[in-house]
Amino acid sequence: MGRNFVIHVNLFVYFELRRLGRYKPTKLTQKKERDFFGKTRNANKQKFSDFSFFSLCLLTLSAIISSTQSSLDLPRNAETPEEQKRRFEVECEFVQALANPHYLNFLAQRGFFKEKYFLNYLKYLLYWRRPEYARALKYPQCLHFLQAIQNPEFREAIAVTANAKFIEDQQILQWQYYTRKRQRCILKEVLRKMKPFLHHNFFWILLYLMAILLSYVHGQDIVELPDRCESCVIFARELEQIVYAFEKTKKVKKRDELTLIESLESVCSNMLQYKMHKEKHGLSRFQKIQSETMRTLHKLKDRGVKVELGMPYELWDEPTAEITSLKQQCELILEEYEGVIERWYYQKTRRPLQQFLCKERVLNGKDASCIKENQRSDL
């Protein structure tokens, strides 16, 4: 009874492995199989001999061994295209996460960089440096960090939060520097394409027509745009106020580049805070408080008096042509004299920016009477 049970179990295992395709017999095994089953075809009339029983066990054992070997080889060769795609996406996302210094600080503080298996995985990920893989990265700076964390000294240093913050600040500075340079290149390309129009004075005619149109919209017959001196003086005063406000708020002991960049980024946008006082002349036209005329008109409107200015009420406080021109002049000064402004910023004893920038460089011998006027003006 026990022998017959073993025979049936062996037969079941053997044919099940054949059916599932987990075992493919060789030609020699197929010959043994034919010989064995040919001798046992009339099994109901004769009993298994010891030799037949032994042969059946050998066939089943060889099938099991072959199936086991194919199972061991399966993880390397049986990854489906969908699984490969998923693994690629996961590794791509993880590699790009390494571009964040605070994430590296997180991994270091939790001891991942001390685990051998994790370090081996980071070495494996170096294949992303190959061009065919690197082109899939949106944040290629992650490759620099992937290479850096192979160094034990860097792994130890990034565990300090202050170091991670320093790296983040440097990344911000580099990005802002890149974007400003890129904007300059784009502006140069635009001016190059507009050169034929400038040559035929078409551009200046168009600008003049726009100024007339804007003056009509704001109910004024004449638009008196700020000149170079007025624009530079307002720029200098505004930048000085922003820089000193930043330094006072941050309580910085030394002058860092990040403060300078933040100041330069906001100075020209602050020009839109100015209001036009058309009843005044010179620099006093530009003030951040609302003009007496507009205050009176707003009060009348609030009392229900119908006030008609030839434009919707929502446009009353929109920047005028003069204020828009003031912002454009600010951007031009910043574009041309950024290096001069940096030298002024890092001076141990800062001279007034109106003298250092406007009088000595921007105007350079031209009419600088507005600088004296600014000393009496209350912007």
mmCIF file of C-alpha atoms in Angstrom:
data_model
loop_
_atom_site.group_PDB
_atom_site.id
_atom_site.type_symbol
_atom_site.label_atom_id
_atom_site.label_comp_id
_atom_site.label_asym_id
_atom_site.label_seq_id
_atom_site.Cartn_x
_atom_site.Cartn_y
_atom_site.Cartn_z
ATOM 1 C CA MET A 1 0.000 0.000 0.000
ATOM 2 C CA GLY A 2 2.788 2.394 0.941
ATOM 3 C CA ARG A 3 4.750 1.590 -2.207
ATOM 4 C CA ASN A 4 1.732 2.199 -4.463
ATOM 5 C CA PHE A 5 1.067 5.505 -2.709
ATOM 6 C CA VAL A 6 4.639 6.656 -3.373
ATOM 7 C CA ILE A 7 4.303 5.617 -7.012
ATOM 8 C CA HIS A 8 1.118 7.651 -7.451
ATOM 9 C CA VAL A 9 2.637 10.682 -5.728
ATOM 10 C CA ASN A 10 5.703 10.526 -7.971
ATOM 11 C CA LEU A 11 3.554 10.213 -11.074
ATOM 12 C CA PHE A 12 1.378 13.142 -10.002
ATOM 13 C CA VAL A 13 4.378 15.400 -9.278
ATOM 14 C CA TYR A 14 6.096 14.432 -12.500
ATOM 15 C CA PHE A 15 3.132 15.069 -14.793
ATOM 16 C CA GLU A 16 2.118 18.244 -12.937
ATOM 17 C CA LEU A 17 5.575 19.708 -13.496
ATOM 18 C CA ARG A 18 5.335 18.727 -17.148
ATOM 19 C CA ARG A 19 1.887 20.303 -17.471
ATOM 20 C CA LEU A 20 2.925 23.610 -15.906
ATOM 21 C CA GLY A 21 5.973 23.821 -18.134
ATOM 22 C CA ARG A 22 8.316 23.986 -15.163
ATOM 23 C CA TYR A 23 10.208 20.944 -16.388
ATOM 24 C CA LYS A 24 11.258 20.245 -19.972
ATOM 25 C CA PRO A 25 12.926 16.834 -20.320
ATOM 26 C CA THR A 26 16.002 16.386 -22.478
ATOM 27 C CA LYS A 27 16.167 13.842 -25.295
ATOM 28 C CA LEU A 28 17.906 11.363 -23.010
ATOM 29 C CA THR A 29 15.235 11.809 -20.345
ATOM 30 C CA GLN A 30 12.491 11.416 -22.953
ATOM 31 C CA LYS A 31 14.030 8.090 -24.057
ATOM 32 C CA LYS A 32 14.120 6.887 -20.446
ATOM 33 C CA GLU A 33 10.539 8.020 -20.075
ATOM 34 C CA ARG A 34 9.394 6.015 -23.119
ATOM 35 C CA ASP A 35 11.296 2.954 -21.939
ATOM 36 C CA PHE A 36 9.838 3.216 -18.460
ATOM 37 C CA PHE A 37 6.226 3.765 -19.438
ATOM 38 C CA GLY A 38 6.493 1.167 -22.226
ATOM 39 C CA LYS A 39 7.418 -1.468 -19.678
ATOM 40 C CA THR A 40 4.649 -0.399 -17.303
ATOM 41 C CA ARG A 41 1.856 -0.016 -19.865
ATOM 42 C CA ASN A 42 0.096 -3.078 -18.576
ATOM 43 C CA ALA A 43 0.558 -2.096 -14.952
ATOM 44 C CA ASN A 44 -2.781 -3.559 -14.009
ATOM 45 C CA LYS A 45 -1.512 -6.982 -15.085
ATOM 46 C CA GLN A 46 1.962 -6.804 -13.612
ATOM 47 C CA LYS A 47 3.512 -5.216 -10.597
ATOM 48 C CA PHE A 48 6.251 -2.658 -10.558
ATOM 49 C CA SER A 49 9.671 -4.167 -10.309
ATOM 50 C CA ASP A 50 12.297 -2.653 -8.061
ATOM 51 C CA PHE A 51 14.081 -1.303 -11.127
ATOM 52 C CA SER A 52 10.888 0.366 -12.448
ATOM 53 C CA PHE A 53 10.170 1.913 -9.074
ATOM 54 C CA PHE A 54 13.733 3.251 -8.873
ATOM 55 C CA SER A 55 13.546 4.663 -12.416
ATOM 56 C CA LEU A 56 10.291 6.480 -11.631
ATOM 57 C CA CYS A 57 11.837 8.074 -8.544
ATOM 58 C CA LEU A 58 14.855 9.233 -10.577
ATOM 59 C CA LEU A 59 12.639 10.823 -13.241
ATOM 60 C CA THR A 60 10.582 12.668 -10.634
ATOM 61 C CA LEU A 61 13.684 13.789 -8.751
ATOM 62 C CA SER A 62 15.319 15.156 -11.904
ATOM 63 C CA ALA A 63 12.117 17.042 -12.729
ATOM 64 C CA ILE A 64 12.017 18.596 -9.246
ATOM 65 C CA ILE A 65 15.697 19.630 -9.419
ATOM 66 C CA SER A 66 15.232 21.161 -12.875
ATOM 67 C CA SER A 67 12.133 23.022 -11.689
ATOM 68 C CA THR A 68 13.997 24.351 -8.645
ATOM 69 C CA GLN A 69 16.888 25.604 -10.775
ATOM 70 C CA SER A 70 14.518 27.395 -13.146
ATOM 71 C CA SER A 71 12.801 28.974 -10.127
ATOM 72 C CA LEU A 72 16.136 30.280 -8.873
ATOM 73 C CA ASP A 73 16.842 31.806 -12.285
ATOM 74 C CA LEU A 74 13.368 33.337 -12.536
ATOM 75 C CA PRO A 75 13.885 36.662 -10.650
ATOM 76 C CA ARG A 76 16.659 37.728 -12.998
ATOM 77 C CA ASN A 77 14.993 36.929 -16.293
ATOM 78 C CA ALA A 78 11.252 37.008 -15.625
ATOM 79 C CA GLU A 79 10.769 40.765 -14.972
ATOM 80 C CA THR A 80 7.955 41.940 -17.196
ATOM 81 C CA PRO A 81 8.182 45.195 -19.191
ATOM 82 C CA GLU A 82 5.607 46.745 -16.867
ATOM 83 C CA GLU A 83 7.693 45.810 -13.817
ATOM 84 C CA GLN A 84 10.817 47.218 -15.456
ATOM 85 C CA LYS A 85 8.996 50.476 -16.165
ATOM 86 C CA ARG A 86 7.786 50.698 -12.579
ATOM 87 C CA ARG A 87 11.271 50.032 -11.182
ATOM 88 C CA PHE A 88 12.712 52.699 -13.503
ATOM 89 C CA GLU A 89 10.150 55.277 -12.315
ATOM 90 C CA VAL A 90 10.768 54.517 -8.634
ATOM 91 C CA GLU A 91 14.549 54.746 -8.970
ATOM 92 C CA CYS A 92 14.268 57.923 -11.053
ATOM 93 C CA GLU A 93 12.123 59.558 -8.374
ATOM 94 C CA PHE A 94 14.465 58.494 -5.579
ATOM 95 C CA VAL A 95 17.609 59.687 -7.382
ATOM 96 C CA GLN A 96 16.058 63.119 -7.998
ATOM 97 C CA ALA A 97 15.046 63.356 -4.348
ATOM 98 C CA LEU A 98 18.772 63.371 -3.562
ATOM 99 C CA ALA A 99 18.916 66.906 -5.003
ATOM 100 C CA ASN A 100 17.248 68.126 -1.794
ATOM 101 C CA PRO A 101 19.959 68.636 0.878
ATOM 102 C CA HIS A 102 17.355 68.443 3.650
ATOM 103 C CA TYR A 103 16.359 64.966 2.465
ATOM 104 C CA LEU A 104 20.015 63.918 2.632
ATOM 105 C CA ASN A 105 20.124 65.367 6.142
ATOM 106 C CA PHE A 106 17.041 63.293 6.999
ATOM 107 C CA LEU A 107 18.673 60.078 5.741
ATOM 108 C CA ALA A 108 21.925 60.829 7.560
ATOM 109 C CA GLN A 109 20.290 61.589 10.904
ATOM 110 C CA ARG A 110 18.320 58.338 10.779
ATOM 111 C CA GLY A 111 21.407 56.237 10.162
ATOM 112 C CA PHE A 112 20.726 55.106 6.603
ATOM 113 C CA PHE A 113 24.223 56.127 5.521
ATOM 114 C CA LYS A 114 25.686 53.710 8.075
ATOM 115 C CA GLU A 115 23.885 50.676 6.646
ATOM 116 C CA LYS A 116 25.961 48.605 4.246
ATOM 117 C CA TYR A 117 22.980 47.532 2.149
ATOM 118 C CA PHE A 118 21.979 51.184 1.615
ATOM 119 C CA LEU A 119 25.497 52.209 0.599
ATOM 120 C CA ASN A 120 25.595 49.334 -1.890
ATOM 121 C CA TYR A 121 22.280 50.519 -3.301
ATOM 122 C CA LEU A 122 23.694 54.043 -3.742
ATOM 123 C CA LYS A 123 26.647 52.580 -5.652
ATOM 124 C CA TYR A 124 24.233 50.666 -7.855
ATOM 125 C CA LEU A 125 22.367 53.913 -8.641
ATOM 126 C CA LEU A 126 25.504 55.434 -10.177
ATOM 127 C CA TYR A 127 24.325 54.058 -13.510
ATOM 128 C CA TRP A 128 22.119 57.174 -13.700
ATOM 129 C CA ARG A 129 25.238 59.161 -14.584
ATOM 130 C CA ARG A 130 25.272 57.551 -18.003
ATOM 131 C CA PRO A 131 23.905 59.950 -20.660
ATOM 132 C CA GLU A 132 21.086 57.669 -21.800
ATOM 133 C CA TYR A 133 19.676 57.702 -18.245
ATOM 134 C CA ALA A 134 20.680 61.234 -17.192
ATOM 135 C CA ARG A 135 18.553 62.795 -19.919
ATOM 136 C CA ALA A 136 15.438 61.529 -18.101
ATOM 137 C CA LEU A 137 16.257 63.623 -15.007
ATOM 138 C CA LYS A 138 14.439 66.901 -14.397
ATOM 139 C CA TYR A 139 16.878 67.936 -11.642
ATOM 140 C CA PRO A 140 20.332 66.920 -12.929
ATOM 141 C CA GLN A 141 22.075 68.427 -9.885
ATOM 142 C CA CYS A 142 21.035 65.266 -8.056
ATOM 143 C CA LEU A 143 23.904 63.480 -9.832
ATOM 144 C CA HIS A 144 26.419 65.691 -8.007
ATOM 145 C CA PHE A 145 24.889 64.691 -4.680
ATOM 146 C CA LEU A 146 24.742 61.032 -5.729
ATOM 147 C CA GLN A 147 28.483 61.163 -6.342
ATOM 148 C CA ALA A 148 29.130 63.179 -3.171
ATOM 149 C CA ILE A 149 27.389 60.731 -0.829
ATOM 150 C CA GLN A 150 29.772 58.019 -1.958
ATOM 151 C CA ASN A 151 32.312 59.927 0.170
ATOM 152 C CA PRO A 152 32.138 59.114 3.913
ATOM 153 C CA GLU A 153 33.239 62.663 4.839
ATOM 154 C CA PHE A 154 30.288 64.169 2.983
ATOM 155 C CA ARG A 155 27.891 61.674 4.569
ATOM 156 C CA GLU A 156 29.131 62.755 7.979
ATOM 157 C CA ALA A 157 28.936 66.483 7.185
ATOM 158 C CA ILE A 158 25.418 66.381 5.735
ATOM 159 C CA ALA A 159 24.120 65.033 9.047
ATOM 160 C CA VAL A 160 24.520 68.595 10.408
ATOM 161 C CA THR A 161 21.376 70.635 9.708
ATOM 162 C CA ALA A 162 23.346 73.879 9.323
ATOM 163 C CA ASN A 163 25.336 72.350 6.463
ATOM 164 C CA ALA A 164 22.146 71.292 4.690
ATOM 165 C CA LYS A 165 20.763 74.840 5.053
ATOM 166 C CA PHE A 166 23.993 76.303 3.672
ATOM 167 C CA ILE A 167 23.798 74.047 0.605
ATOM 168 C CA GLU A 168 20.174 75.076 0.067
ATOM 169 C CA ASP A 169 21.103 78.780 0.171
ATOM 170 C CA GLN A 170 23.869 78.216 -2.351
ATOM 171 C CA GLN A 171 21.459 76.421 -4.668
ATOM 172 C CA ILE A 172 19.035 79.355 -4.473
ATOM 173 C CA LEU A 173 21.811 81.828 -5.269
ATOM 174 C CA GLN A 174 22.973 79.787 -8.219
ATOM 175 C CA TRP A 175 19.430 79.481 -9.587
ATOM 176 C CA GLN A 176 18.731 83.203 -9.278
ATOM 177 C CA TYR A 177 22.054 84.002 -10.934
ATOM 178 C CA TYR A 178 21.177 81.637 -13.789
ATOM 179 C CA THR A 179 17.687 83.076 -14.315
ATOM 180 C CA ARG A 180 18.978 86.663 -14.409
ATOM 181 C CA LYS A 181 21.639 85.756 -16.963
ATOM 182 C CA ARG A 182 19.054 83.903 -19.027
ATOM 183 C CA GLN A 183 16.708 86.899 -19.011
ATOM 184 C CA ARG A 184 19.561 89.094 -20.222
ATOM 185 C CA CYS A 185 20.288 86.730 -23.087
ATOM 186 C CA ILE A 186 16.614 86.728 -24.069
ATOM 187 C CA LEU A 187 16.503 90.539 -23.930
ATOM 188 C CA LYS A 188 19.597 90.825 -26.128
ATOM 189 C CA GLU A 189 18.036 88.460 -28.655
ATOM 190 C CA VAL A 190 14.806 90.487 -28.708
ATOM 191 C CA LEU A 191 16.725 93.736 -29.209
ATOM 192 C CA ARG A 192 18.752 92.135 -31.985
ATOM 193 C CA LYS A 193 15.567 91.156 -33.813
ATOM 194 C CA MET A 194 14.090 94.636 -33.279
ATOM 195 C CA LYS A 195 17.194 96.383 -34.619
ATOM 196 C CA PRO A 196 15.739 96.910 -38.148
ATOM 197 C CA PHE A 197 12.718 98.661 -36.638
ATOM 198 C CA LEU A 198 14.902 100.797 -34.382
ATOM 199 C CA HIS A 199 16.965 101.814 -37.385
ATOM 200 C CA HIS A 200 13.895 103.198 -39.132
ATOM 201 C CA ASN A 201 12.622 104.970 -35.989
ATOM 202 C CA PHE A 202 9.516 102.780 -36.113
ATOM 203 C CA PHE A 203 9.984 101.703 -32.510
ATOM 204 C CA TRP A 204 10.253 105.249 -31.190
ATOM 205 C CA ILE A 205 7.180 106.336 -33.115
ATOM 206 C CA LEU A 206 5.264 103.411 -31.648
ATOM 207 C CA LEU A 207 6.466 104.256 -28.140
ATOM 208 C CA TYR A 208 5.416 107.866 -28.582
ATOM 209 C CA LEU A 209 1.947 106.819 -29.753
ATOM 210 C CA MET A 210 1.593 104.521 -26.744
ATOM 211 C CA ALA A 211 2.526 107.381 -24.414
ATOM 212 C CA ILE A 212 -0.121 109.585 -26.019
ATOM 213 C CA LEU A 213 -2.699 106.823 -25.675
ATOM 214 C CA LEU A 214 -1.883 106.257 -22.011
ATOM 215 C CA SER A 215 -2.066 109.956 -21.279
ATOM 216 C CA TYR A 216 -5.506 110.046 -22.883
ATOM 217 C CA VAL A 217 -6.688 107.097 -20.786
ATOM 218 C CA HIS A 218 -5.621 108.862 -17.604
ATOM 219 C CA GLY A 219 -7.308 112.075 -18.616
ATOM 220 C CA GLN A 220 -4.105 114.054 -19.124
ATOM 221 C CA ASP A 221 -2.947 115.968 -22.174
ATOM 222 C CA ILE A 222 0.779 115.644 -21.455
ATOM 223 C CA VAL A 223 2.798 112.702 -20.148
ATOM 224 C CA GLU A 224 6.051 113.795 -18.532
ATOM 225 C CA LEU A 225 8.114 110.625 -18.235
ATOM 226 C CA PRO A 226 10.876 110.479 -15.601
ATOM 227 C CA ASP A 227 14.316 111.306 -16.951
ATOM 228 C CA ARG A 228 17.509 109.353 -16.298
ATOM 229 C CA CYS A 229 18.446 111.379 -13.238
ATOM 230 C CA GLU A 230 15.041 111.072 -11.574
ATOM 231 C CA SER A 231 14.866 107.343 -12.244
ATOM 232 C CA CYS A 232 18.333 106.719 -10.818
ATOM 233 C CA VAL A 233 17.748 108.790 -7.678
ATOM 234 C CA ILE A 234 14.485 106.999 -6.904
ATOM 235 C CA PHE A 235 16.162 103.647 -7.615
ATOM 236 C CA ALA A 236 19.081 104.469 -5.284
ATOM 237 C CA ARG A 237 16.875 105.630 -2.434
ATOM 238 C CA GLU A 238 14.545 102.638 -2.761
ATOM 239 C CA LEU A 239 17.419 100.127 -2.852
ATOM 240 C CA GLU A 240 19.103 101.672 0.194
ATOM 241 C CA GLN A 241 15.863 101.467 2.162
ATOM 242 C CA ILE A 242 15.302 97.820 1.186
ATOM 243 C CA VAL A 243 18.876 96.742 2.001
ATOM 244 C CA TYR A 244 18.896 98.426 5.406
ATOM 245 C CA ALA A 245 15.442 97.000 6.195
ATOM 246 C CA PHE A 246 16.602 93.465 5.301
ATOM 247 C CA GLU A 247 19.753 93.772 7.389
ATOM 248 C CA LYS A 248 17.827 95.147 10.348
ATOM 249 C CA THR A 249 15.196 92.400 10.167
ATOM 250 C CA LYS A 250 17.679 89.534 9.778
ATOM 251 C CA LYS A 251 20.163 91.079 12.232
ATOM 252 C CA VAL A 252 23.032 89.963 9.998
ATOM 253 C CA LYS A 253 26.564 90.606 11.211
ATOM 254 C CA LYS A 254 28.143 90.264 7.791
ATOM 255 C CA ARG A 255 26.849 91.163 4.360
ATOM 256 C CA ASP A 256 25.728 88.020 2.578
ATOM 257 C CA GLU A 257 24.897 87.637 -1.077
ATOM 258 C CA LEU A 258 21.420 86.297 -0.390
ATOM 259 C CA THR A 259 20.345 89.621 1.147
ATOM 260 C CA LEU A 260 21.661 91.481 -1.893
ATOM 261 C CA ILE A 261 19.790 89.207 -4.295
ATOM 262 C CA GLU A 262 16.534 89.514 -2.364
ATOM 263 C CA SER A 263 16.908 93.297 -2.383
ATOM 264 C CA LEU A 264 17.573 93.467 -6.122
ATOM 265 C CA GLU A 265 14.636 91.175 -6.833
ATOM 266 C CA SER A 266 12.157 93.483 -5.093
ATOM 267 C CA VAL A 267 13.485 96.973 -5.844
ATOM 268 C CA CYS A 268 11.940 97.366 -9.318
ATOM 269 C CA SER A 269 8.589 95.856 -8.372
ATOM 270 C CA ASN A 270 8.423 98.402 -5.536
ATOM 271 C CA MET A 271 8.395 101.174 -8.145
ATOM 272 C CA LEU A 272 4.773 100.274 -8.868
ATOM 273 C CA GLN A 273 3.893 101.426 -5.341
ATOM 274 C CA TYR A 274 4.555 105.042 -6.338
ATOM 275 C CA LYS A 275 1.713 107.389 -7.286
ATOM 276 C CA MET A 276 1.791 110.321 -9.674
ATOM 277 C CA HIS A 277 1.200 113.821 -8.287
ATOM 278 C CA LYS A 278 0.636 115.726 -11.510
ATOM 279 C CA GLU A 279 0.096 118.987 -9.666
ATOM 280 C CA LYS A 280 3.774 118.890 -8.561
ATOM 281 C CA HIS A 281 7.060 119.063 -10.439
ATOM 282 C CA GLY A 282 10.375 117.210 -10.447
ATOM 283 C CA LEU A 283 11.003 114.366 -8.025
ATOM 284 C CA SER A 284 8.119 115.410 -5.810
ATOM 285 C CA ARG A 285 5.773 114.064 -8.516
ATOM 286 C CA PHE A 286 6.657 110.526 -7.415
ATOM 287 C CA GLN A 287 5.393 109.636 -3.958
ATOM 288 C CA LYS A 288 4.012 106.484 -2.368
ATOM 289 C CA ILE A 289 1.051 108.308 -0.883
ATOM 290 C CA GLN A 290 -2.040 109.061 -2.907
ATOM 291 C CA SER A 291 -2.296 112.494 -4.482
ATOM 292 C CA GLU A 292 -4.683 115.095 -3.091
ATOM 293 C CA THR A 293 -6.633 115.057 -6.346
ATOM 294 C CA MET A 294 -7.233 111.300 -6.273
ATOM 295 C CA ARG A 295 -8.102 111.351 -2.562
ATOM 296 C CA THR A 296 -10.733 113.988 -3.230
ATOM 297 C CA LEU A 297 -12.162 112.025 -6.164
ATOM 298 C CA HIS A 298 -12.370 108.856 -4.066
ATOM 299 C CA LYS A 299 -14.199 110.714 -1.295
ATOM 300 C CA LEU A 300 -16.707 112.086 -3.791
ATOM 301 C CA LYS A 301 -17.234 108.606 -5.231
ATOM 302 C CA ASP A 302 -17.788 107.172 -1.738
ATOM 303 C CA ARG A 303 -20.418 109.840 -1.032
ATOM 304 C CA GLY A 304 -22.359 108.786 -4.119
ATOM 305 C CA VAL A 305 -21.303 111.644 -6.380
ATOM 306 C CA LYS A 306 -21.011 110.588 -10.016
ATOM 307 C CA VAL A 307 -17.411 111.181 -11.078
ATOM 308 C CA GLU A 308 -16.583 110.701 -14.758
ATOM 309 C CA LEU A 309 -12.900 110.339 -15.676
ATOM 310 C CA GLY A 310 -13.347 108.536 -18.976
ATOM 311 C CA MET A 311 -12.260 105.172 -17.544
ATOM 312 C CA PRO A 312 -13.681 102.487 -15.207
ATOM 313 C CA TYR A 313 -13.415 103.050 -11.478
ATOM 314 C CA GLU A 314 -11.225 99.917 -11.140
ATOM 315 C CA LEU A 315 -8.500 101.591 -13.236
ATOM 316 C CA TRP A 316 -8.196 104.736 -11.140
ATOM 317 C CA ASP A 317 -5.334 103.370 -9.057
ATOM 318 C CA GLU A 318 -3.570 101.445 -11.837
ATOM 319 C CA PRO A 319 0.053 102.526 -12.571
ATOM 320 C CA THR A 320 0.252 105.469 -14.932
ATOM 321 C CA ALA A 321 2.566 105.739 -17.930
ATOM 322 C CA GLU A 322 5.103 107.614 -15.789
ATOM 323 C CA ILE A 323 5.168 104.899 -13.121
ATOM 324 C CA THR A 324 5.475 102.169 -15.748
ATOM 325 C CA SER A 325 8.385 104.043 -17.298
ATOM 326 C CA LEU A 326 9.952 104.403 -13.841
ATOM 327 C CA LYS A 327 9.896 100.623 -13.416
ATOM 328 C CA GLN A 328 11.398 100.103 -16.878
ATOM 329 C CA GLN A 329 14.208 102.565 -16.121
ATOM 330 C CA CYS A 330 14.858 100.712 -12.870
ATOM 331 C CA GLU A 331 15.281 97.426 -14.743
ATOM 332 C CA LEU A 332 17.687 99.038 -17.223
ATOM 333 C CA ILE A 333 19.838 100.511 -14.449
ATOM 334 C CA LEU A 334 19.924 97.177 -12.670
ATOM 335 C CA GLU A 335 20.867 95.466 -15.914
ATOM 336 C CA GLU A 336 23.739 97.809 -16.756
ATOM 337 C CA TYR A 337 25.198 98.502 -13.303
ATOM 338 C CA GLU A 338 24.707 95.292 -11.338
ATOM 339 C CA GLY A 339 28.455 94.918 -10.803
ATOM 340 C CA VAL A 340 28.736 98.505 -9.514
ATOM 341 C CA ILE A 341 25.872 97.890 -7.086
ATOM 342 C CA GLU A 342 27.593 94.751 -5.773
ATOM 343 C CA ARG A 343 30.801 96.718 -5.114
ATOM 344 C CA TRP A 344 28.814 99.356 -3.244
ATOM 345 C CA TYR A 345 27.015 96.682 -1.206
ATOM 346 C CA TYR A 346 30.225 95.067 0.065
ATOM 347 C CA GLN A 347 31.978 98.337 0.975
ATOM 348 C CA LYS A 348 32.993 98.556 4.623
ATOM 349 C CA THR A 349 31.788 102.151 4.762
ATOM 350 C CA ARG A 350 29.020 102.639 2.259
ATOM 351 C CA ARG A 351 28.872 105.929 0.449
ATOM 352 C CA PRO A 352 25.437 107.283 -0.501
ATOM 353 C CA LEU A 353 24.295 105.278 -3.500
ATOM 354 C CA GLN A 354 23.058 108.431 -5.226
ATOM 355 C CA GLN A 355 26.635 109.715 -5.350
ATOM 356 C CA PHE A 356 28.362 106.371 -5.938
ATOM 357 C CA LEU A 357 26.009 105.154 -8.666
ATOM 358 C CA CYS A 358 23.979 108.022 -10.091
ATOM 359 C CA LYS A 359 26.297 111.018 -10.091
ATOM 360 C CA GLU A 360 29.603 109.250 -10.772
ATOM 361 C CA ARG A 361 28.484 106.515 -13.169
ATOM 362 C CA VAL A 362 24.939 106.673 -14.534
ATOM 363 C CA LEU A 363 24.943 110.415 -15.218
ATOM 364 C CA ASN A 364 28.731 110.784 -15.477
ATOM 365 C CA GLY A 365 28.935 114.542 -15.992
ATOM 366 C CA LYS A 366 25.376 115.044 -17.212
ATOM 367 C CA ASP A 367 22.748 117.138 -15.464
ATOM 368 C CA ALA A 368 22.524 115.916 -11.849
ATOM 369 C CA SER A 369 20.383 118.714 -10.440
ATOM 370 C CA CYS A 370 17.708 116.247 -9.326
ATOM 371 C CA ILE A 371 20.173 114.811 -6.765
ATOM 372 C CA LYS A 372 20.243 118.152 -4.949
ATOM 373 C CA GLU A 373 16.492 118.377 -5.311
ATOM 374 C CA ASN A 374 16.168 114.940 -3.742
ATOM 375 C CA GLN A 375 17.812 116.192 -0.565
ATOM 376 C CA ARG A 376 14.890 118.586 -0.143
ATOM 377 C CA SER A 377 12.241 116.182 -1.447
ATOM 378 C CA ASP A 378 10.136 114.078 0.911
ATOM 379 C CA LEU A 379 9.514 110.908 -1.106
#
